[in-house]
mmCIF file of C-alpha atoms in Angstrom:
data_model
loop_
_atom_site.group_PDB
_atom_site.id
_atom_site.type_symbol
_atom_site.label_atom_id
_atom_site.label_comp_id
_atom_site.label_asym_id
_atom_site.label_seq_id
_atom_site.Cartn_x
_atom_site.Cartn_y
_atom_site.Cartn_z
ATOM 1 C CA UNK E 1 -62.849 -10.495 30.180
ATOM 2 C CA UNK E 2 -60.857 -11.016 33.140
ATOM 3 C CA UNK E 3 -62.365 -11.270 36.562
ATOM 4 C CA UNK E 4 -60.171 -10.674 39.894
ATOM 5 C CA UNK E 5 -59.308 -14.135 39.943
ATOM 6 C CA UNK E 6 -57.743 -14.205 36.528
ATOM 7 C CA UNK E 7 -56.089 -11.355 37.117
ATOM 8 C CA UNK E 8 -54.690 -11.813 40.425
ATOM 9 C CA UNK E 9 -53.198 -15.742 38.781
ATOM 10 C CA UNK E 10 -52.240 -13.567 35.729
ATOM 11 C CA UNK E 11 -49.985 -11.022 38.332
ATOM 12 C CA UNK E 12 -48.996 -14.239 40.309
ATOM 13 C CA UNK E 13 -47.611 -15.799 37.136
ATOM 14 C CA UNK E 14 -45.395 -13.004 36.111
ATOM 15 C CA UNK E 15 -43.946 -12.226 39.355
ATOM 16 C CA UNK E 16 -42.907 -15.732 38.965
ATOM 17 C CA UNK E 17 -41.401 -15.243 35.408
ATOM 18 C CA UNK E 18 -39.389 -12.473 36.620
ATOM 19 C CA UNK E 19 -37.733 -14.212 39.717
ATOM 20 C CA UNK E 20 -37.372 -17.054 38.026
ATOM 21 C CA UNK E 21 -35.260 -14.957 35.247
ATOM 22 C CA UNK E 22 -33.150 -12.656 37.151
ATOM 23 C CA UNK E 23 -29.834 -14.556 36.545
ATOM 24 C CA UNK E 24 -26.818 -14.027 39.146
ATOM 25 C CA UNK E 25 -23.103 -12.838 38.534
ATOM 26 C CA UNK E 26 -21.830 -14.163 35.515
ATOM 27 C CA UNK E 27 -18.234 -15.605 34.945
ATOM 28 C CA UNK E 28 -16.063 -17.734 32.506
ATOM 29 C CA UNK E 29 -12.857 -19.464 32.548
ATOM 30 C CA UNK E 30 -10.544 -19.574 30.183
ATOM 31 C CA UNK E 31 -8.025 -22.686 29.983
ATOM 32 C CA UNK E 32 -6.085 -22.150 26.469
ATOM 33 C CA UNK E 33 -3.142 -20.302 26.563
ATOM 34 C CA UNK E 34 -1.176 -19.357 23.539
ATOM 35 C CA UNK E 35 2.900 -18.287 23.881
ATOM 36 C CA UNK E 36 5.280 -17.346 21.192
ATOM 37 C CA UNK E 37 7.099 -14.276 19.886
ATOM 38 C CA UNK E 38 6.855 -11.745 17.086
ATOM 39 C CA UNK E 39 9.659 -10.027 15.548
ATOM 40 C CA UNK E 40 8.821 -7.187 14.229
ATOM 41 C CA UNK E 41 11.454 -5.772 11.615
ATOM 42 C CA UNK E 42 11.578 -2.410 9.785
ATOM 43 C CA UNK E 43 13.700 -2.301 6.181
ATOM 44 C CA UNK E 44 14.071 0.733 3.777
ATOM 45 C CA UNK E 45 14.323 0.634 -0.182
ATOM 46 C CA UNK E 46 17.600 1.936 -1.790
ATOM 47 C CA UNK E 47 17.211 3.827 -5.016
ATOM 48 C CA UNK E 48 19.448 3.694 -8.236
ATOM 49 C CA UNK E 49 22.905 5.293 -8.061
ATOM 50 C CA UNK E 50 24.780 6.742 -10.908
ATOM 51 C CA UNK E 51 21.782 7.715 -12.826
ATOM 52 C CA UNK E 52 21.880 9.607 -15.821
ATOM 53 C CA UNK E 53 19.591 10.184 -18.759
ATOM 54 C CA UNK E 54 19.697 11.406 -22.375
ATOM 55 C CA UNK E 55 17.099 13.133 -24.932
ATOM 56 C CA UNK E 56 17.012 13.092 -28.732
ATOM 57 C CA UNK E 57 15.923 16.300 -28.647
ATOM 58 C CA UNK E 58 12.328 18.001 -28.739
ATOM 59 C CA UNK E 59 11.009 16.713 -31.766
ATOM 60 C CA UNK E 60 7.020 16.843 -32.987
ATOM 61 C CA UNK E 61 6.252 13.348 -32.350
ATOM 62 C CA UNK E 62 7.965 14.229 -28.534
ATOM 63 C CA UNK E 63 10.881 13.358 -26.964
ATOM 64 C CA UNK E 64 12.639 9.936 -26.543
ATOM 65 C CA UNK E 65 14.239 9.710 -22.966
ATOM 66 C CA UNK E 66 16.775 7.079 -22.708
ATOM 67 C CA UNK E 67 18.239 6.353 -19.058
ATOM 68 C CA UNK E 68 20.652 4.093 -17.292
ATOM 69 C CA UNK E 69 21.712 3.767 -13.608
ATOM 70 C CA UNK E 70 23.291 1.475 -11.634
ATOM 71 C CA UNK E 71 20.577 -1.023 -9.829
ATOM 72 C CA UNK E 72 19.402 -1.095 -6.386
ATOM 73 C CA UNK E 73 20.928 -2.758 -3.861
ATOM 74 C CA UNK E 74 17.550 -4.092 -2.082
ATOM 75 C CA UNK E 75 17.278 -7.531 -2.947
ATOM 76 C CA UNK E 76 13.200 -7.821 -3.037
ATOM 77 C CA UNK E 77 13.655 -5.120 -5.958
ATOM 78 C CA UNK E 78 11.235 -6.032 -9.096
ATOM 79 C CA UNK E 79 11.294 -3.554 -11.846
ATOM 80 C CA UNK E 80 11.937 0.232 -12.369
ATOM 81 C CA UNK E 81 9.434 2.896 -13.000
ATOM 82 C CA UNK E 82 10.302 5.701 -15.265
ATOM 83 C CA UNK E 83 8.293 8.614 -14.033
ATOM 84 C CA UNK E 84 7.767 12.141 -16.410
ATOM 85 C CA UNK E 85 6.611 14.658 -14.370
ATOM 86 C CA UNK E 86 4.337 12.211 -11.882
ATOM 87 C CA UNK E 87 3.752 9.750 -14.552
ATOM 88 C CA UNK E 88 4.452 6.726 -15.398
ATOM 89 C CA UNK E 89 5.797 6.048 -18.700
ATOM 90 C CA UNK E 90 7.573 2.921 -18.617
ATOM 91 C CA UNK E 91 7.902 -0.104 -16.062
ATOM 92 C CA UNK E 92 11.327 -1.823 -16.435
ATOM 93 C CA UNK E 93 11.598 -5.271 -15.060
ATOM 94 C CA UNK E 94 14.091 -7.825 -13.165
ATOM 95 C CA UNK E 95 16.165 -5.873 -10.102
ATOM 96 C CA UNK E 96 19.503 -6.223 -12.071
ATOM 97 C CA UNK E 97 18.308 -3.460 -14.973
ATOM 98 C CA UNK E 98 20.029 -0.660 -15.248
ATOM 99 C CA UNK E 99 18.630 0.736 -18.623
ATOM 100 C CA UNK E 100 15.272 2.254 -19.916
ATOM 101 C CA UNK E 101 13.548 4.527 -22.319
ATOM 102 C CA UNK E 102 10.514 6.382 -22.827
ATOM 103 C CA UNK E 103 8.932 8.610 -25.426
ATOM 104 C CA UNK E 104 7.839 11.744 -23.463
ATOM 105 C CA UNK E 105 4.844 13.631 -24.840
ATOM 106 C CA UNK E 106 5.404 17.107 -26.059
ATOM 107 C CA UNK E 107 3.953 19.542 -23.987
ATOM 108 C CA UNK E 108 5.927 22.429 -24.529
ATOM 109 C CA UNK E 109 6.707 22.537 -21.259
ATOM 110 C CA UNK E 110 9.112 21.396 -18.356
ATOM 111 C CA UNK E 111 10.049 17.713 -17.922
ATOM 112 C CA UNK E 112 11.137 16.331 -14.472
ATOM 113 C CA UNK E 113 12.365 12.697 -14.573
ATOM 114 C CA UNK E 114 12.503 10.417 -11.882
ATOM 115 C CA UNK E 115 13.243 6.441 -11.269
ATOM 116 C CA UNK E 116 11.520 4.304 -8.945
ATOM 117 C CA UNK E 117 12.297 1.378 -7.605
ATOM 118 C CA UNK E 118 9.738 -0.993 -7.094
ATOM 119 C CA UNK E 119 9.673 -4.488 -4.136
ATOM 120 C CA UNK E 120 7.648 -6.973 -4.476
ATOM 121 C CA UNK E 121 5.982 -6.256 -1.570
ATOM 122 C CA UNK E 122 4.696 -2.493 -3.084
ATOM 123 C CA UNK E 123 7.734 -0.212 -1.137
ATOM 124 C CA UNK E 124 9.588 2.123 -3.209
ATOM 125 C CA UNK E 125 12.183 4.408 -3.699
ATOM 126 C CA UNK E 126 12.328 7.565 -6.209
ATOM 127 C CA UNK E 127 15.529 9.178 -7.506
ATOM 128 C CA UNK E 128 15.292 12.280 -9.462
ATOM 129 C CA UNK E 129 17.553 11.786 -12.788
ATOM 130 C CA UNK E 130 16.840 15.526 -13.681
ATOM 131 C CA UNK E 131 14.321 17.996 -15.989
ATOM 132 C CA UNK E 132 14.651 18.783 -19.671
ATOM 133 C CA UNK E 133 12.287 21.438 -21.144
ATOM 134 C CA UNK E 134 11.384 21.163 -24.648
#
């Protein structure tokens, strides 16, 4: 056990702790400095032009779309998508392509066709060739 004494030295002690850790204001300098400028530039993707697109028909085995179209005009163009109804059925590379085809399934159904044109940083651009139903 503690007597008075100890206890009184013990009180002493802590009141010291605490003064001796109340800190004052604090504050920092900084010396580095960094200048430049950022250009920040905005672009847009132009689709194909001229598109047009072909079907053999609606057979069993389901249709074979064939498409051309004149290429984009963006110059960080990749490939072409070939898109039935949301899908992708056929990735057509090089920006300078201006043919494709694609065997659509047969659904019985509607067909909407689109291309896509695809940069090589991930923007695109989608132009609607049309819709077949088989």
């Amino acid at each position: 056990m503690i007597g008075w004494a100890g206890r009184g030295l013990l009180s002493a002690l802590l009141c010291a702790a605490v003064v001796v850790g109340t800190g004052g204001t604090a504050s920092a300098a900084f010396t580095d400095a960094e200048t430049g400028s950022t250009t920040v530039g905005t672009a847009t993707v132009a689709g194909v032009t001229n598109q047009k697109g072909t079907t053999n028909g609606c057979p069993a085995t389901g249709s074979t779309v064939s498409l051309t179209w004149t290429a984009s005009t963006t110059a960080r163009v990749t490939s072409y998508r070939l898109v039935d109804n949301g899908t992708t059925r056929a990735t057509i590379t090089g920006r300078t392509s201006t043919s494709g085809s694609y065997t659509a399934p047969k659904t019985g159904g509607s067909h909407s066709v689109a291309i896509v044109a695809v940069t090589d940083y991930g923007w695109t651009a989608s132009v609607t060739v049309g819709s077949f139903t088989c």
